[in-house]
């Protein structure tokens, strides 16, 4: 188990029943980067990965 799995499990446990939009998630990611600019690159990579999940060329 990776260390991040604990955070993912907590997210699922606390908010797993909620319905959210990707616009809501995008806004939370922006807020997170504003508060933690050192994570700009990983958040950008994660957002790009999510955006391109359906790309057959990738």
PDB file of C-alpha atoms in Angstrom, residues 21-51:
ATOM      1  CA  UNK A  21     -19.040  17.644 -11.009  1.00  0.00           C
ATOM      2  CA  UNK A  22     -15.647  17.798 -12.617  1.00  0.00           C
ATOM      3  CA  UNK A  23     -15.978  21.584 -12.448  1.00  0.00           C
ATOM      4  CA  UNK A  24     -16.204  21.241  -8.650  1.00  0.00           C
ATOM      5  CA  UNK A  25     -13.116  19.001  -8.599  1.00  0.00           C
ATOM      6  CA  UNK A  26     -11.232  21.447 -10.842  1.00  0.00           C
ATOM      7  CA  UNK A  27     -12.033  24.303  -8.484  1.00  0.00           C
ATOM      8  CA  UNK A  28     -10.854  22.286  -5.453  1.00  0.00           C
ATOM      9  CA  UNK A  29      -7.594  21.488  -7.303  1.00  0.00           C
ATOM     10  CA  UNK A  30      -7.095  25.197  -8.035  1.00  0.00           C
ATOM     11  CA  UNK A  31      -7.668  26.030  -4.370  1.00  0.00           C
ATOM     12  CA  UNK A  32      -5.229  23.314  -3.307  1.00  0.00           C
ATOM     13  CA  UNK A  33      -2.497  24.646  -5.611  1.00  0.00           C
ATOM     14  CA  UNK A  34      -3.132  28.208  -4.417  1.00  0.00           C
ATOM     15  CA  UNK A  35      -2.564  27.010  -0.857  1.00  0.00           C
ATOM     16  CA  UNK A  36       0.277  24.592  -1.776  1.00  0.00           C
ATOM     17  CA  UNK A  37       2.128  25.962  -4.823  1.00  0.00           C
ATOM     18  CA  UNK A  38       4.867  23.350  -4.441  1.00  0.00           C
ATOM     19  CA  UNK A  39       2.328  20.783  -5.688  1.00  0.00           C
ATOM     20  CA  UNK A  40       1.549  22.647  -8.923  1.00  0.00           C
ATOM     21  CA  UNK A  41       3.373  20.149 -11.168  1.00  0.00           C
ATOM     22  CA  UNK A  42       1.860  16.940  -9.718  1.00  0.00           C
ATOM     23  CA  UNK A  43      -1.642  18.466  -9.726  1.00  0.00           C
ATOM     24  CA  UNK A  44      -1.178  19.594 -13.330  1.00  0.00           C
ATOM     25  CA  UNK A  45      -0.020  16.105 -14.320  1.00  0.00           C
ATOM     26  CA  UNK A  46      -2.966  14.494 -12.520  1.00  0.00           C
ATOM     27  CA  UNK A  47      -5.471  16.867 -14.136  1.00  0.00           C
ATOM     28  CA  UNK A  48      -3.962  16.261 -17.580  1.00  0.00           C
ATOM     29  CA  UNK A  49      -4.062  12.500 -17.017  1.00  0.00           C
ATOM     30  CA  UNK A  50      -7.739  12.686 -16.037  1.00  0.00           C
ATOM     31  CA  UNK A  51      -8.546  14.897 -19.013  1.00  0.00           C
TER      32      UNK A  51
END
